[in-house]
XYZ file of C-alpha atoms in Angstrom:
394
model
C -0.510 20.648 -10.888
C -2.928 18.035 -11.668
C -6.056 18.074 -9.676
C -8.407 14.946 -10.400
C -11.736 15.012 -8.793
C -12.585 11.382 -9.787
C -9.256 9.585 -10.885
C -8.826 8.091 -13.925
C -11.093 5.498 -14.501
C -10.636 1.637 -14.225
C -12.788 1.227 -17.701
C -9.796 3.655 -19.304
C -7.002 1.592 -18.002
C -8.533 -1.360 -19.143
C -9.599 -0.330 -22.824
C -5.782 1.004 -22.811
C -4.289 -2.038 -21.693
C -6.851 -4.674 -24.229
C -5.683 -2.432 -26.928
C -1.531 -3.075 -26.183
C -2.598 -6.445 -25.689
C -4.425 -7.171 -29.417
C -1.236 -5.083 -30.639
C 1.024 -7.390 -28.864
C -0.215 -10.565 -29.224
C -1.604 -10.716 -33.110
C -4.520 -9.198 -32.544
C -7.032 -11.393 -30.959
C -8.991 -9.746 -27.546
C -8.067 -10.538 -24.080
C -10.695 -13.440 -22.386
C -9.941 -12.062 -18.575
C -9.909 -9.079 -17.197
C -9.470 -8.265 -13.222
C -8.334 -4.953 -11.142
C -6.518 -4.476 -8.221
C -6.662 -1.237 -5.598
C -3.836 0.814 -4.113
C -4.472 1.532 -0.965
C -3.934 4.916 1.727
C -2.900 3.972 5.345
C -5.337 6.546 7.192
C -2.999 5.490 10.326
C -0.921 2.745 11.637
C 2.139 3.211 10.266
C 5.391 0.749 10.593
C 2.910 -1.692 12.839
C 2.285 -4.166 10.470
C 4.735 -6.098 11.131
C 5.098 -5.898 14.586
C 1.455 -7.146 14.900
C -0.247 -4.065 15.510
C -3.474 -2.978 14.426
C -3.726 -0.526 10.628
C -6.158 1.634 9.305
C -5.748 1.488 5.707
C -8.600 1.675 2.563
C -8.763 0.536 -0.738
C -7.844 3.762 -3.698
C -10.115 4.054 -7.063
C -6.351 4.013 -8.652
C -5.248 0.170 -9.208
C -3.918 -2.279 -11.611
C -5.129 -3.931 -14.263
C -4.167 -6.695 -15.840
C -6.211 -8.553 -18.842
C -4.852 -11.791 -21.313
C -6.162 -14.979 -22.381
C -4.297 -18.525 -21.403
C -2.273 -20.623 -24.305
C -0.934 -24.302 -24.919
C 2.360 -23.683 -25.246
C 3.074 -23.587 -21.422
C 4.418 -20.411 -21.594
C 3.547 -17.122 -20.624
C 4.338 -13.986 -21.998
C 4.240 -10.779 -20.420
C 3.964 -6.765 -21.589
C 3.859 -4.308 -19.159
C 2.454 -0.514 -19.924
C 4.368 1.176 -17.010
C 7.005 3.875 -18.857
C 8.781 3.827 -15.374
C 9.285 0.116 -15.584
C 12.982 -0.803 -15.953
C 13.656 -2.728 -19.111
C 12.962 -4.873 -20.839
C 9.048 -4.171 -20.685
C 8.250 -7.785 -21.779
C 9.170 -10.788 -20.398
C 8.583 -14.587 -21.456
C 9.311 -18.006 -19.590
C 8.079 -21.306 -19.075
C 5.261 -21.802 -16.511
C 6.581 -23.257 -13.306
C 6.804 -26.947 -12.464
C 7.954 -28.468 -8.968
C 11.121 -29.451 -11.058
C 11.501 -26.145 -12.611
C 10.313 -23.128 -10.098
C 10.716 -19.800 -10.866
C 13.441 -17.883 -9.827
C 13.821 -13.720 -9.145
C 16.246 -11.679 -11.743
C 15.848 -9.170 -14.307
C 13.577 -7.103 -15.319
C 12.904 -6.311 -11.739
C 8.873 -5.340 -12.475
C 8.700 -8.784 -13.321
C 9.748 -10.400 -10.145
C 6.165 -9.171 -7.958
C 4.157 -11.231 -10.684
C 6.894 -13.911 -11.166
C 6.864 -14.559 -7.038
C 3.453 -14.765 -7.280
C 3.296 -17.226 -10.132
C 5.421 -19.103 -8.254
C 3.197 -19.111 -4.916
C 0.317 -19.707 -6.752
C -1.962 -21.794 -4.665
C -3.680 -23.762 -7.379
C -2.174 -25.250 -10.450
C -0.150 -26.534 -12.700
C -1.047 -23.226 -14.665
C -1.319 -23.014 -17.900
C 0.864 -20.303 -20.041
C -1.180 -17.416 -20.518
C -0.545 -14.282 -22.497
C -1.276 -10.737 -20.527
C -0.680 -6.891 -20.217
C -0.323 -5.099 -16.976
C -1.469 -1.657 -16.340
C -1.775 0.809 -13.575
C -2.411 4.363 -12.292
C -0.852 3.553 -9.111
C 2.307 5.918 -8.671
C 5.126 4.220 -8.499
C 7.369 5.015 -5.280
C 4.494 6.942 -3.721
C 3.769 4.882 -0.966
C 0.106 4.162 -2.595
C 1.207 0.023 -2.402
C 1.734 0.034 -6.434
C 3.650 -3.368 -5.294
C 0.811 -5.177 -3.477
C -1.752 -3.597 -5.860
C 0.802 -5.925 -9.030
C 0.443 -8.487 -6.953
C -3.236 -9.178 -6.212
C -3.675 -8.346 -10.064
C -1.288 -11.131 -11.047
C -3.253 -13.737 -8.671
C -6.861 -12.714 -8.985
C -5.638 -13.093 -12.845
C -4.276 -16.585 -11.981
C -7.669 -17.327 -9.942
C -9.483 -17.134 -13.525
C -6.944 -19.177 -15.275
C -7.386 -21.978 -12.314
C -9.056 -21.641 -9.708
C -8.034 -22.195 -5.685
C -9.955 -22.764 -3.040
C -11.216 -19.133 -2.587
C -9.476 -18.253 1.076
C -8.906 -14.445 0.958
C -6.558 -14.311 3.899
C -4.486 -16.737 1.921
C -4.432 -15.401 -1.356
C -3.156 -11.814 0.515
C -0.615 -14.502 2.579
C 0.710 -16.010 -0.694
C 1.100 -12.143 -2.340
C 2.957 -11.092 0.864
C 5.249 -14.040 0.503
C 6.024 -12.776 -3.367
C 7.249 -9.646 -1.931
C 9.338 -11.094 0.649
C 10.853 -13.926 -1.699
C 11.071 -12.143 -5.488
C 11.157 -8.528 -4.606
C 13.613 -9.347 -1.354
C 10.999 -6.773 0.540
C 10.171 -7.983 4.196
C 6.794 -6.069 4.006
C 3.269 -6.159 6.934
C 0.339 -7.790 5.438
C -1.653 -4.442 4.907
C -1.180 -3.291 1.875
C -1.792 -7.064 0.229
C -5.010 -7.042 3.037
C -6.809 -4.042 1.897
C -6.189 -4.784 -1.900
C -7.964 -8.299 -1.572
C -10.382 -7.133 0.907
C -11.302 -3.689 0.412
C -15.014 -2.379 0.299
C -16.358 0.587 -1.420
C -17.607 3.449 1.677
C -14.948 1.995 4.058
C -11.555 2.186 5.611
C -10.435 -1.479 7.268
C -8.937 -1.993 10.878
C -6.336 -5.219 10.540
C -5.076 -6.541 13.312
C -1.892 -7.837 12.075
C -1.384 -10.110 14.501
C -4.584 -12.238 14.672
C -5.200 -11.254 10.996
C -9.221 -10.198 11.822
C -10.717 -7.335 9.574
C -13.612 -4.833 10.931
C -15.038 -2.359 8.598
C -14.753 1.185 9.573
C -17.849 3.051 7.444
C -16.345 6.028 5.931
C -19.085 7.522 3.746
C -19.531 10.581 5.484
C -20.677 12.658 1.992
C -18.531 16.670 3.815
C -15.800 14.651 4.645
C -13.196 14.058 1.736
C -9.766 12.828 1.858
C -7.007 13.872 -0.292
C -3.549 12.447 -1.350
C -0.788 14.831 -1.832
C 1.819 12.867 -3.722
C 5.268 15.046 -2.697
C 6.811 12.954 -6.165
C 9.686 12.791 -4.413
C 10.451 8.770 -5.455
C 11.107 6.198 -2.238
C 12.634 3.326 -2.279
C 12.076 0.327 0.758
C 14.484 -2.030 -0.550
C 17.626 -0.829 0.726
C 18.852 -0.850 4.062
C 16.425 1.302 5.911
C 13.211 -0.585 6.155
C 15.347 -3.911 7.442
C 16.631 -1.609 9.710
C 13.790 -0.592 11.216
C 12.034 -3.945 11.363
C 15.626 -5.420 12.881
C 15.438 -2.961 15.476
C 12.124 -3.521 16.372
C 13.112 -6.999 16.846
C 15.330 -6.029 19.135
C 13.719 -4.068 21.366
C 10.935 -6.792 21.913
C 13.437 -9.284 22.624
C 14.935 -6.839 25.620
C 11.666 -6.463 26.859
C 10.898 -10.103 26.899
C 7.799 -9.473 24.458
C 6.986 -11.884 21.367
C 6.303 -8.474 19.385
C 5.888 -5.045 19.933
C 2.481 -5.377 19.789
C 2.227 -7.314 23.324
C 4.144 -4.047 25.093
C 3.086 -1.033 26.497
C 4.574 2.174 27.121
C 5.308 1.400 30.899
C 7.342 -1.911 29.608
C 9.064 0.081 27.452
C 10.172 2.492 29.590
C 10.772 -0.168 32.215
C 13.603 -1.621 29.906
C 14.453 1.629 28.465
C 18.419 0.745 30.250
C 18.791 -1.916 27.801
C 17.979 -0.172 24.669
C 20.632 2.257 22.795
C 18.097 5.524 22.241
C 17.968 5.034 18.440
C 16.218 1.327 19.091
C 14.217 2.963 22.298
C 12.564 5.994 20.028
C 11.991 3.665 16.985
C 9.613 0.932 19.843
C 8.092 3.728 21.172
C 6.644 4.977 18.218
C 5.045 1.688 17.079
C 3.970 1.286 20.575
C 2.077 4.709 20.522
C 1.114 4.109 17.106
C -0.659 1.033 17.714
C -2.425 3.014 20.635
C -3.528 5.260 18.061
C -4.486 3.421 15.402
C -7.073 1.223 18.036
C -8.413 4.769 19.182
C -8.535 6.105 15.388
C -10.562 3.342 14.393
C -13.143 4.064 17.651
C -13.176 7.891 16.610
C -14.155 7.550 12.802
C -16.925 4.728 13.578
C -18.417 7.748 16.466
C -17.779 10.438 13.274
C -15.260 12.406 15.240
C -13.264 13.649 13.241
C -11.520 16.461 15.218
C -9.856 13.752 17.308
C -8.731 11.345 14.091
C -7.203 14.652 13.014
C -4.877 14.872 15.726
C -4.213 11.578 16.044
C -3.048 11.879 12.254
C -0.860 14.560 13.234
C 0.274 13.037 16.264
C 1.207 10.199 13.875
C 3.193 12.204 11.395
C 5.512 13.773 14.221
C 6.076 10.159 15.812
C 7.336 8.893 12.258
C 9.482 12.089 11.847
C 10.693 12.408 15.142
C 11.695 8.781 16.646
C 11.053 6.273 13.328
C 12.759 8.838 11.354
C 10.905 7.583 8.116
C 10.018 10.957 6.996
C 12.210 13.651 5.026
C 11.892 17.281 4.048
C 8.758 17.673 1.701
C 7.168 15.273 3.237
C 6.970 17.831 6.426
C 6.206 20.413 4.045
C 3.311 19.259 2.546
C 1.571 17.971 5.939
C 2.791 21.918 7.283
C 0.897 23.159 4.960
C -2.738 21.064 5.106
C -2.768 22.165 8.653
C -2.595 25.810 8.286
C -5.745 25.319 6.408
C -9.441 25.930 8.145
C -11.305 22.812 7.343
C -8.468 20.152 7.607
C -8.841 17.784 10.589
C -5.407 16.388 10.263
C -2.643 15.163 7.785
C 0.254 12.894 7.950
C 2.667 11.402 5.532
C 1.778 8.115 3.997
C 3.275 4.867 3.093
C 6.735 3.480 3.981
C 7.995 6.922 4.295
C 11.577 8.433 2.804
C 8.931 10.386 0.315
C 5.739 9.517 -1.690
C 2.523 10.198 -0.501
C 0.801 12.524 2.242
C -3.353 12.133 3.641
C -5.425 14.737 4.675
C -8.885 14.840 5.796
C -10.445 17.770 5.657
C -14.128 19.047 5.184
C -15.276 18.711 1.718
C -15.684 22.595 1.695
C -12.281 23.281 1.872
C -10.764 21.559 -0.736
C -10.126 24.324 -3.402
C -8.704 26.468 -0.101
C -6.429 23.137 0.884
C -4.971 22.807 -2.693
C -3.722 26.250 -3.157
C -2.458 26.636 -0.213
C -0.483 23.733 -0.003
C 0.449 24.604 -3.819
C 1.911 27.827 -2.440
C 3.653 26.850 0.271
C 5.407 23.791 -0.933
C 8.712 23.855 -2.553
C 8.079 20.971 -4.636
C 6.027 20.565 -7.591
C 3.030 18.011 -5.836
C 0.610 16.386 -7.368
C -3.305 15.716 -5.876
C -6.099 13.016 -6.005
C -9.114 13.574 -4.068
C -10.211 9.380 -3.472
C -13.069 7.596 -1.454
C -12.751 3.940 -0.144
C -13.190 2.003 -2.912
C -13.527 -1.997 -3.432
C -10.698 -5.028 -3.672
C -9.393 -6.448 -6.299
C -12.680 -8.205 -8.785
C -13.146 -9.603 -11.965
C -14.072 -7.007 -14.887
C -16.439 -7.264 -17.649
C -14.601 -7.197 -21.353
């Protein structure tokens, strides 16, 4: 097990990544230097993008990404991530309206390249640059959207835009959807521009406002439980959950999801197969939830955000289906623990990460047990809100 009561630090990930950089690049030091956040949904899961509201704050694990520009127009890449597929380097010409950028191989690549390409400043120099992280990869953490914000608060230093924050999270969401061929919510691109150290963030996803949620509470701790069983959205089951979402607002005559309640739902429940009635009335109740949740942890009551975490976790494994065997496990387990006020899995689902919040007190007790009972081999980070993504001092 590894139990990390603060997680690595940012100042380690950078010093690691200027070092590969001098190595890579003939030995001269990196001029920029900027981090990006993971994030943890709290709740609010699978309502991005059907407009509903999410609870999500910014992790102290991110990605860094430091380099200098050039005047050769191109721009060289080196990424540290072992799990990256090869190769781990990449070079091509910066984009011009006559020559865009186009998605391929190495497939780590295509998050920065789509947001090279979306860039909404420019023409952009070439610039040289290592990538880092302590995100897990394929642990529902947002190691994507965390890449992403890295790559354009990089390009912000290189040439500057106008500034707009709900942009710049707009043109990293648009990345995903275009290079990485993932039809993600804004959240997890929302809380890594956005975050703020001491609190969780309510989005509403469909009118794109922000409130801060304090979350600074000092016996109150949450903890990640990554299950390291590896998911993957990219194949057919996330577009098959947004499709049928889809569909079951167009039989109930609703722009979105978001605009229905349970009563419409069950109103139209006739024209719905059951697969495509259970999977709307989840993100129906979950966007219920995730509006109370947010009212609960501003009033410091945690006993109810507990259940509603839990009531969260068995609405994703009963009608989204988006959980899977560990996953249950590991959220089992928190709650047979005195001092937990409620756990759920985490993330896009199919594995990755669970969150628990529990009294500070019981964290040894919460670890153990869940140690003990799960069948897996898990790994733990104990994280407070932390901020977006910002430039760092070299």
């Amino acid at each position: 097990m590894q139990l990390w009561r603060t997680p690595p630090l940012l100042d380690l990930l950078l010093a690691a990544a200027g070092e590969m950089y001098r190595e890579a690049f003939g030995g001269a030091a990196p001029e920029i230097a900027v981090s990006a956040p993971g994030r943890v949904n709290l709740i609010g899961e699978h309502t991005d993008y059907n407009q509903g509201y999410v609870l999500p704050m910014a992790l102290q694990l991110g990605t860094v990404l430091v380099g200098s520009p050039t005047q050769d127009g191109m721009i060289s890449i080196l990424t540290a991530a072992e799990e990256a597929d090869e190769p781990k380097r990449v070079q091509f010409p910066a984009p011009t309206e006559s020559s865009p950028l186009r998605a391929g191989e190495p497939r780590w690549a295509n998050y920065m390249k789509g947001v090279i390409q979306h860039y909404r400043a420019g023409p952009l120099p070439g610039f040289n640059a290592v990538v880092a992280s302590n995100v897990p990869l394929g642990g529902g953490l947002s190691s994507s959207a965390s890449l992403e914000v890295a790559t354009y608060t990089f390009l912000q230093q290189l040439c500057p835009d106008d500034g707009d924050l709900v942009a710049k999270a707009l043109a990293c969401q648009k990345a995903e959807h275009t290079f990485a061929g993932m039809p993600c919510g804004i959240m997890d691109q929302f809380i890594s521009v956005m975050g703020k150290e001491g609190h969780a963030l309510l989005i509403d996803c469909r009118s794109l406002e922000t409130q801060l949620v304090p979350l600074t509470d000092p016996g109150l701790v949450v903890l990640i439980t990554n299950s390291n069983v590896r998911h993957t959205l990219t194949g057919s089951e996330y577009p098959t959950r947004r499709r049928q979402c889809e569909e079951a607002a167009r039989a109930l005559g609703k722009a979105s999801l978001r605009e229905a309640c349970m009563a419409d739902l069950e109103a139209a429940k006739a024209l719905l197969n059951e697969e495509v009635y259970r999977r709307a009335r989840h993100v129906i109740g979950e966007i219920e939830r995730t509006a109370q949740a947010a009212r609960v942890l501003q009033a410091r009551d945690y006993s109810t955000f507990g259940r509603l975490m839990v009531e969260s976790h068995n609405s994703l494994r009963d009608d989204y289906e988006v959980s899977c065997p560990e996953l249950d496990e590991l959220v089992a387990a928190a709650m047979e623990v005195s001092g937990v006020y409620g756990s759920r899995m985490t993330g896009g689902g199919f594995g990755g990460c669970t969150v628990t919040l529990l009294e500070a007190g019981a964290t040894e007790k919460a670890v153990q047990h869940i140690k003990e009972k799960y069948s897996g081999r898990a790994t733990f980070y104990f994280t407070k809100p932390s901020d977006g993504a910002k430039v760092q001092p070299l």
